[in-house]
């Protein structure tokens, strides 16, 4: 299973490294990180469709635009973009998850690397609640009900 960061979207002979890997290893499945793809300028929904039935897992992160500080240029700085609980940011998670369910994705994985002073457990609770609501809607729309659910401590 391959998990993307950024290098997979570099091109060799006009083709993404990701596509070379998938072509050379036909039994290889894919673990999409939707936010990493978006950071590379790749539309996650288009990428999900591109991967077809090879998408088995997906990491979900959300990203919000934080208010700029008075001493900070408005157009610069990593502080302007913050990871956040699912649903608190700007990603269209409902459409991304719906596309993943339709593509046969089996697992949706919550990922949040930074909390910016927020209680991590509160963020996780909000993310779980948001993802459960999104999955319920996606399964209803898809009528498959085949998403696997796994609870971890």
mmCIF file with all atom_site columns, C-alpha atoms in Angstrom:
data_model
loop_
_atom_site.group_PDB
_atom_site.id
_atom_site.type_symbol
_atom_site.label_atom_id
_atom_site.label_alt_id
_atom_site.label_comp_id
_atom_site.label_asym_id
_atom_site.label_entity_id
_atom_site.label_seq_id
_atom_site.pdbx_PDB_ins_code
_atom_site.Cartn_x
_atom_site.Cartn_y
_atom_site.Cartn_z
_atom_site.occupancy
_atom_site.B_iso_or_equiv
_atom_site.pdbx_formal_charge
_atom_site.auth_seq_id
_atom_site.auth_comp_id
_atom_site.auth_asym_id
_atom_site.auth_atom_id
_atom_site.pdbx_PDB_model_num
ATOM 1   C CA . UNK A 1 1   ? 0.000   0.000  0.000   1.00 0.00 ? 1   UNK A CA 1
ATOM 2   C CA . UNK A 1 2   ? 1.396   3.421  -0.974  1.00 0.00 ? 2   UNK A CA 1
ATOM 3   C CA . UNK A 1 3   ? 0.747   6.577  1.074   1.00 0.00 ? 3   UNK A CA 1
ATOM 4   C CA . UNK A 1 4   ? 1.346   9.899  -0.669  1.00 0.00 ? 4   UNK A CA 1
ATOM 5   C CA . UNK A 1 5   ? 3.207   12.939 0.510   1.00 0.00 ? 5   UNK A CA 1
ATOM 6   C CA . UNK A 1 6   ? 4.536   15.144 -2.285  1.00 0.00 ? 6   UNK A CA 1
ATOM 7   C CA . UNK A 1 7   ? 7.177   13.224 -4.237  1.00 0.00 ? 7   UNK A CA 1
ATOM 8   C CA . UNK A 1 8   ? 4.583   10.903 -5.770  1.00 0.00 ? 8   UNK A CA 1
ATOM 9   C CA . UNK A 1 9   ? 3.330   13.838 -7.846  1.00 0.00 ? 9   UNK A CA 1
ATOM 10  C CA . UNK A 1 10  ? 6.701   14.628 -9.404  1.00 0.00 ? 10  UNK A CA 1
ATOM 11  C CA . UNK A 1 11  ? 6.854   13.632 -13.045 1.00 0.00 ? 11  UNK A CA 1
ATOM 12  C CA . UNK A 1 12  ? 9.306   11.383 -14.834 1.00 0.00 ? 12  UNK A CA 1
ATOM 13  C CA . UNK A 1 13  ? 8.932   11.252 -18.601 1.00 0.00 ? 13  UNK A CA 1
ATOM 14  C CA . UNK A 1 14  ? 5.641   13.128 -18.311 1.00 0.00 ? 14  UNK A CA 1
ATOM 15  C CA . UNK A 1 15  ? 4.076   10.691 -15.819 1.00 0.00 ? 15  UNK A CA 1
ATOM 16  C CA . UNK A 1 16  ? 3.626   10.999 -12.047 1.00 0.00 ? 16  UNK A CA 1
ATOM 17  C CA . UNK A 1 17  ? 5.862   8.759  -9.966  1.00 0.00 ? 17  UNK A CA 1
ATOM 18  C CA . UNK A 1 18  ? 2.586   7.524  -8.453  1.00 0.00 ? 18  UNK A CA 1
ATOM 19  C CA . UNK A 1 19  ? 1.430   6.277  -11.852 1.00 0.00 ? 19  UNK A CA 1
ATOM 20  C CA . UNK A 1 20  ? 4.753   4.563  -12.491 1.00 0.00 ? 20  UNK A CA 1
ATOM 21  C CA . UNK A 1 21  ? 4.423   2.725  -9.173  1.00 0.00 ? 21  UNK A CA 1
ATOM 22  C CA . UNK A 1 22  ? 0.835   1.689  -9.879  1.00 0.00 ? 22  UNK A CA 1
ATOM 23  C CA . UNK A 1 23  ? 1.731   0.550  -13.390 1.00 0.00 ? 23  UNK A CA 1
ATOM 24  C CA . UNK A 1 24  ? 4.798   -1.440 -12.326 1.00 0.00 ? 24  UNK A CA 1
ATOM 25  C CA . UNK A 1 25  ? 3.048   -3.016 -9.326  1.00 0.00 ? 25  UNK A CA 1
ATOM 26  C CA . UNK A 1 26  ? -0.491  -3.959 -10.459 1.00 0.00 ? 26  UNK A CA 1
ATOM 27  C CA . UNK A 1 27  ? -1.374  -5.486 -7.075  1.00 0.00 ? 27  UNK A CA 1
ATOM 28  C CA . UNK A 1 28  ? -0.403  -2.334 -5.194  1.00 0.00 ? 28  UNK A CA 1
ATOM 29  C CA . UNK A 1 29  ? -3.186  -0.485 -3.371  1.00 0.00 ? 29  UNK A CA 1
ATOM 30  C CA . UNK A 1 30  ? -3.259  3.174  -2.460  1.00 0.00 ? 30  UNK A CA 1
ATOM 31  C CA . UNK A 1 31  ? -3.634  5.084  0.793   1.00 0.00 ? 31  UNK A CA 1
ATOM 32  C CA . UNK A 1 32  ? -4.546  8.626  -0.191  1.00 0.00 ? 32  UNK A CA 1
ATOM 33  C CA . UNK A 1 33  ? -3.762  11.601 2.031   1.00 0.00 ? 33  UNK A CA 1
ATOM 34  C CA . UNK A 1 34  ? -6.303  14.079 0.665   1.00 0.00 ? 34  UNK A CA 1
ATOM 35  C CA . UNK A 1 35  ? -4.665  17.133 2.242   1.00 0.00 ? 35  UNK A CA 1
ATOM 36  C CA . UNK A 1 36  ? -1.172  16.221 1.034   1.00 0.00 ? 36  UNK A CA 1
ATOM 37  C CA . UNK A 1 37  ? -2.551  15.870 -2.482  1.00 0.00 ? 37  UNK A CA 1
ATOM 38  C CA . UNK A 1 38  ? -4.300  19.232 -2.225  1.00 0.00 ? 38  UNK A CA 1
ATOM 39  C CA . UNK A 1 39  ? -1.101  20.883 -0.972  1.00 0.00 ? 39  UNK A CA 1
ATOM 40  C CA . UNK A 1 40  ? 0.539   19.642 -4.194  1.00 0.00 ? 40  UNK A CA 1
ATOM 41  C CA . UNK A 1 41  ? -2.185  21.263 -6.270  1.00 0.00 ? 41  UNK A CA 1
ATOM 42  C CA . UNK A 1 42  ? -3.954  17.958 -6.968  1.00 0.00 ? 42  UNK A CA 1
ATOM 43  C CA . UNK A 1 43  ? -7.741  17.876 -6.591  1.00 0.00 ? 43  UNK A CA 1
ATOM 44  C CA . UNK A 1 44  ? -8.447  14.981 -4.182  1.00 0.00 ? 44  UNK A CA 1
ATOM 45  C CA . UNK A 1 45  ? -11.717 14.056 -5.908  1.00 0.00 ? 45  UNK A CA 1
ATOM 46  C CA . UNK A 1 46  ? -10.054 13.873 -9.333  1.00 0.00 ? 46  UNK A CA 1
ATOM 47  C CA . UNK A 1 47  ? -7.247  11.806 -7.821  1.00 0.00 ? 47  UNK A CA 1
ATOM 48  C CA . UNK A 1 48  ? -9.750  9.415  -6.201  1.00 0.00 ? 48  UNK A CA 1
ATOM 49  C CA . UNK A 1 49  ? -11.367 8.881  -9.604  1.00 0.00 ? 49  UNK A CA 1
ATOM 50  C CA . UNK A 1 50  ? -7.920  8.463  -11.178 1.00 0.00 ? 50  UNK A CA 1
ATOM 51  C CA . UNK A 1 51  ? -7.026  5.742  -8.669  1.00 0.00 ? 51  UNK A CA 1
ATOM 52  C CA . UNK A 1 52  ? -10.255 3.838  -9.296  1.00 0.00 ? 52  UNK A CA 1
ATOM 53  C CA . UNK A 1 53  ? -10.628 0.653  -7.293  1.00 0.00 ? 53  UNK A CA 1
ATOM 54  C CA . UNK A 1 54  ? -7.060  0.792  -6.007  1.00 0.00 ? 54  UNK A CA 1
ATOM 55  C CA . UNK A 1 55  ? -7.950  3.274  -3.255  1.00 0.00 ? 55  UNK A CA 1
ATOM 56  C CA . UNK A 1 56  ? -8.354  1.257  -0.046  1.00 0.00 ? 56  UNK A CA 1
ATOM 57  C CA . UNK A 1 57  ? -7.489  3.739  2.712   1.00 0.00 ? 57  UNK A CA 1
ATOM 58  C CA . UNK A 1 58  ? -7.698  7.515  2.996   1.00 0.00 ? 58  UNK A CA 1
ATOM 59  C CA . UNK A 1 59  ? -6.170  9.887  5.512   1.00 0.00 ? 59  UNK A CA 1
ATOM 60  C CA . UNK A 1 60  ? -8.424  12.817 6.272   1.00 0.00 ? 60  UNK A CA 1
ATOM 61  C CA . UNK A 1 61  ? -7.057  16.079 7.571   1.00 0.00 ? 61  UNK A CA 1
ATOM 62  C CA . UNK A 1 62  ? -8.672  19.485 7.489   1.00 0.00 ? 62  UNK A CA 1
ATOM 63  C CA . UNK A 1 63  ? -7.015  22.853 7.062   1.00 0.00 ? 63  UNK A CA 1
ATOM 64  C CA . UNK A 1 64  ? -8.194  26.294 8.097   1.00 0.00 ? 64  UNK A CA 1
ATOM 65  C CA . UNK A 1 65  ? -6.916  29.735 7.347   1.00 0.00 ? 65  UNK A CA 1
ATOM 66  C CA . UNK A 1 66  ? -5.910  31.302 10.654  1.00 0.00 ? 66  UNK A CA 1
ATOM 67  C CA . UNK A 1 67  ? -6.250  35.019 11.353  1.00 0.00 ? 67  UNK A CA 1
ATOM 68  C CA . UNK A 1 68  ? -3.048  36.895 10.610  1.00 0.00 ? 68  UNK A CA 1
ATOM 69  C CA . UNK A 1 69  ? -1.232  38.659 13.438  1.00 0.00 ? 69  UNK A CA 1
ATOM 70  C CA . UNK A 1 70  ? -0.673  42.399 13.133  1.00 0.00 ? 70  UNK A CA 1
ATOM 71  C CA . UNK A 1 71  ? 3.094   41.875 12.808  1.00 0.00 ? 71  UNK A CA 1
ATOM 72  C CA . UNK A 1 72  ? 2.735   39.251 10.109  1.00 0.00 ? 72  UNK A CA 1
ATOM 73  C CA . UNK A 1 73  ? 2.386   39.815 6.364   1.00 0.00 ? 73  UNK A CA 1
ATOM 74  C CA . UNK A 1 74  ? -1.089  38.697 5.313   1.00 0.00 ? 74  UNK A CA 1
ATOM 75  C CA . UNK A 1 75  ? 0.187   36.686 2.337   1.00 0.00 ? 75  UNK A CA 1
ATOM 76  C CA . UNK A 1 76  ? 3.049   34.813 4.012   1.00 0.00 ? 76  UNK A CA 1
ATOM 77  C CA . UNK A 1 77  ? 3.818   32.442 6.816   1.00 0.00 ? 77  UNK A CA 1
ATOM 78  C CA . UNK A 1 78  ? 2.923   28.878 7.736   1.00 0.00 ? 78  UNK A CA 1
ATOM 79  C CA . UNK A 1 79  ? 0.940   30.217 10.721  1.00 0.00 ? 79  UNK A CA 1
ATOM 80  C CA . UNK A 1 80  ? -1.774  31.278 8.286   1.00 0.00 ? 80  UNK A CA 1
ATOM 81  C CA . UNK A 1 81  ? -2.589  27.659 7.486   1.00 0.00 ? 81  UNK A CA 1
ATOM 82  C CA . UNK A 1 82  ? -3.409  25.406 10.405  1.00 0.00 ? 82  UNK A CA 1
ATOM 83  C CA . UNK A 1 83  ? -4.421  21.791 10.643  1.00 0.00 ? 83  UNK A CA 1
ATOM 84  C CA . UNK A 1 84  ? -7.671  21.475 12.560  1.00 0.00 ? 84  UNK A CA 1
ATOM 85  C CA . UNK A 1 85  ? -10.408 19.058 13.567  1.00 0.00 ? 85  UNK A CA 1
ATOM 86  C CA . UNK A 1 86  ? -12.409 17.648 10.665  1.00 0.00 ? 86  UNK A CA 1
ATOM 87  C CA . UNK A 1 87  ? -15.204 20.039 9.802   1.00 0.00 ? 87  UNK A CA 1
ATOM 88  C CA . UNK A 1 88  ? -13.450 23.081 11.306  1.00 0.00 ? 88  UNK A CA 1
ATOM 89  C CA . UNK A 1 89  ? -11.541 23.848 8.121   1.00 0.00 ? 89  UNK A CA 1
ATOM 90  C CA . UNK A 1 90  ? -11.964 24.568 4.439   1.00 0.00 ? 90  UNK A CA 1
ATOM 91  C CA . UNK A 1 91  ? -11.840 21.125 2.804   1.00 0.00 ? 91  UNK A CA 1
ATOM 92  C CA . UNK A 1 92  ? -15.018 19.797 1.240   1.00 0.00 ? 92  UNK A CA 1
ATOM 93  C CA . UNK A 1 93  ? -14.852 16.589 3.260   1.00 0.00 ? 93  UNK A CA 1
ATOM 94  C CA . UNK A 1 94  ? -18.368 15.475 2.332   1.00 0.00 ? 94  UNK A CA 1
ATOM 95  C CA . UNK A 1 95  ? -17.585 15.423 -1.389  1.00 0.00 ? 95  UNK A CA 1
ATOM 96  C CA . UNK A 1 96  ? -14.143 13.874 -0.816  1.00 0.00 ? 96  UNK A CA 1
ATOM 97  C CA . UNK A 1 97  ? -15.586 11.097 1.360   1.00 0.00 ? 97  UNK A CA 1
ATOM 98  C CA . UNK A 1 98  ? -18.484 10.478 -1.024  1.00 0.00 ? 98  UNK A CA 1
ATOM 99  C CA . UNK A 1 99  ? -16.021 10.037 -3.899  1.00 0.00 ? 99  UNK A CA 1
ATOM 100 C CA . UNK A 1 100 ? -13.923 7.682  -1.750  1.00 0.00 ? 100 UNK A CA 1
ATOM 101 C CA . UNK A 1 101 ? -16.951 5.559  -0.790  1.00 0.00 ? 101 UNK A CA 1
ATOM 102 C CA . UNK A 1 102 ? -18.017 5.351  -4.439  1.00 0.00 ? 102 UNK A CA 1
ATOM 103 C CA . UNK A 1 103 ? -14.466 4.290  -5.384  1.00 0.00 ? 103 UNK A CA 1
ATOM 104 C CA . UNK A 1 104 ? -14.564 1.434  -2.872  1.00 0.00 ? 104 UNK A CA 1
ATOM 105 C CA . UNK A 1 105 ? -12.375 2.938  -0.152  1.00 0.00 ? 105 UNK A CA 1
ATOM 106 C CA . UNK A 1 106 ? -12.553 0.662  2.898   1.00 0.00 ? 106 UNK A CA 1
ATOM 107 C CA . UNK A 1 107 ? -11.088 2.849  5.649   1.00 0.00 ? 107 UNK A CA 1
ATOM 108 C CA . UNK A 1 108 ? -11.197 6.580  6.395   1.00 0.00 ? 108 UNK A CA 1
ATOM 109 C CA . UNK A 1 109 ? -8.459  7.559  8.843   1.00 0.00 ? 109 UNK A CA 1
ATOM 110 C CA . UNK A 1 110 ? -8.511  10.747 10.903  1.00 0.00 ? 110 UNK A CA 1
ATOM 111 C CA . UNK A 1 111 ? -5.186  12.553 11.027  1.00 0.00 ? 111 UNK A CA 1
ATOM 112 C CA . UNK A 1 112 ? -4.323  15.793 12.812  1.00 0.00 ? 112 UNK A CA 1
ATOM 113 C CA . UNK A 1 113 ? -0.686  16.624 13.417  1.00 0.00 ? 113 UNK A CA 1
ATOM 114 C CA . UNK A 1 114 ? -0.974  19.982 15.207  1.00 0.00 ? 114 UNK A CA 1
ATOM 115 C CA . UNK A 1 115 ? -3.543  21.400 17.614  1.00 0.00 ? 115 UNK A CA 1
ATOM 116 C CA . UNK A 1 116 ? -2.546  25.093 18.014  1.00 0.00 ? 116 UNK A CA 1
ATOM 117 C CA . UNK A 1 117 ? -3.381  25.269 21.708  1.00 0.00 ? 117 UNK A CA 1
ATOM 118 C CA . UNK A 1 118 ? -6.635  23.319 21.427  1.00 0.00 ? 118 UNK A CA 1
ATOM 119 C CA . UNK A 1 119 ? -7.277  20.259 23.554  1.00 0.00 ? 119 UNK A CA 1
ATOM 120 C CA . UNK A 1 120 ? -6.269  17.291 21.342  1.00 0.00 ? 120 UNK A CA 1
ATOM 121 C CA . UNK A 1 121 ? -9.030  15.115 22.806  1.00 0.00 ? 121 UNK A CA 1
ATOM 122 C CA . UNK A 1 122 ? -11.664 17.739 22.019  1.00 0.00 ? 122 UNK A CA 1
ATOM 123 C CA . UNK A 1 123 ? -10.356 17.923 18.444  1.00 0.00 ? 123 UNK A CA 1
ATOM 124 C CA . UNK A 1 124 ? -10.477 14.137 18.111  1.00 0.00 ? 124 UNK A CA 1
ATOM 125 C CA . UNK A 1 125 ? -14.042 14.040 19.451  1.00 0.00 ? 125 UNK A CA 1
ATOM 126 C CA . UNK A 1 126 ? -15.153 16.712 16.950  1.00 0.00 ? 126 UNK A CA 1
ATOM 127 C CA . UNK A 1 127 ? -13.366 14.898 14.115  1.00 0.00 ? 127 UNK A CA 1
ATOM 128 C CA . UNK A 1 128 ? -14.972 11.563 14.987  1.00 0.00 ? 128 UNK A CA 1
ATOM 129 C CA . UNK A 1 129 ? -18.423 13.151 15.198  1.00 0.00 ? 129 UNK A CA 1
ATOM 130 C CA . UNK A 1 130 ? -17.936 14.943 11.873  1.00 0.00 ? 130 UNK A CA 1
ATOM 131 C CA . UNK A 1 131 ? -16.629 11.833 10.128  1.00 0.00 ? 131 UNK A CA 1
ATOM 132 C CA . UNK A 1 132 ? -19.470 9.665  11.444  1.00 0.00 ? 132 UNK A CA 1
ATOM 133 C CA . UNK A 1 133 ? -22.008 12.161 10.077  1.00 0.00 ? 133 UNK A CA 1
ATOM 134 C CA . UNK A 1 134 ? -20.242 12.320 6.713   1.00 0.00 ? 134 UNK A CA 1
ATOM 135 C CA . UNK A 1 135 ? -20.030 8.526  6.443   1.00 0.00 ? 135 UNK A CA 1
ATOM 136 C CA . UNK A 1 136 ? -23.720 8.125  7.308   1.00 0.00 ? 136 UNK A CA 1
ATOM 137 C CA . UNK A 1 137 ? -24.621 10.564 4.541   1.00 0.00 ? 137 UNK A CA 1
ATOM 138 C CA . UNK A 1 138 ? -22.226 8.917  2.072   1.00 0.00 ? 138 UNK A CA 1
ATOM 139 C CA . UNK A 1 139 ? -23.483 5.420  2.804   1.00 0.00 ? 139 UNK A CA 1
ATOM 140 C CA . UNK A 1 140 ? -27.101 6.567  2.419   1.00 0.00 ? 140 UNK A CA 1
ATOM 141 C CA . UNK A 1 141 ? -26.268 8.147  -0.938  1.00 0.00 ? 141 UNK A CA 1
ATOM 142 C CA . UNK A 1 142 ? -24.246 5.140  -2.037  1.00 0.00 ? 142 UNK A CA 1
ATOM 143 C CA . UNK A 1 143 ? -26.577 2.442  -0.642  1.00 0.00 ? 143 UNK A CA 1
ATOM 144 C CA . UNK A 1 144 ? -23.622 0.112  -0.258  1.00 0.00 ? 144 UNK A CA 1
ATOM 145 C CA . UNK A 1 145 ? -23.095 0.207  3.476   1.00 0.00 ? 145 UNK A CA 1
ATOM 146 C CA . UNK A 1 146 ? -19.778 -1.581 3.016   1.00 0.00 ? 146 UNK A CA 1
ATOM 147 C CA . UNK A 1 147 ? -17.467 0.837  4.816   1.00 0.00 ? 147 UNK A CA 1
ATOM 148 C CA . UNK A 1 148 ? -15.533 -1.009 7.478   1.00 0.00 ? 148 UNK A CA 1
ATOM 149 C CA . UNK A 1 149 ? -15.592 0.433  10.980  1.00 0.00 ? 149 UNK A CA 1
ATOM 150 C CA . UNK A 1 150 ? -12.765 -0.092 13.384  1.00 0.00 ? 150 UNK A CA 1
ATOM 151 C CA . UNK A 1 151 ? -12.401 1.411  16.857  1.00 0.00 ? 151 UNK A CA 1
ATOM 152 C CA . UNK A 1 152 ? -8.892  1.903  18.175  1.00 0.00 ? 152 UNK A CA 1
ATOM 153 C CA . UNK A 1 153 ? -7.665  3.105  21.557  1.00 0.00 ? 153 UNK A CA 1
#
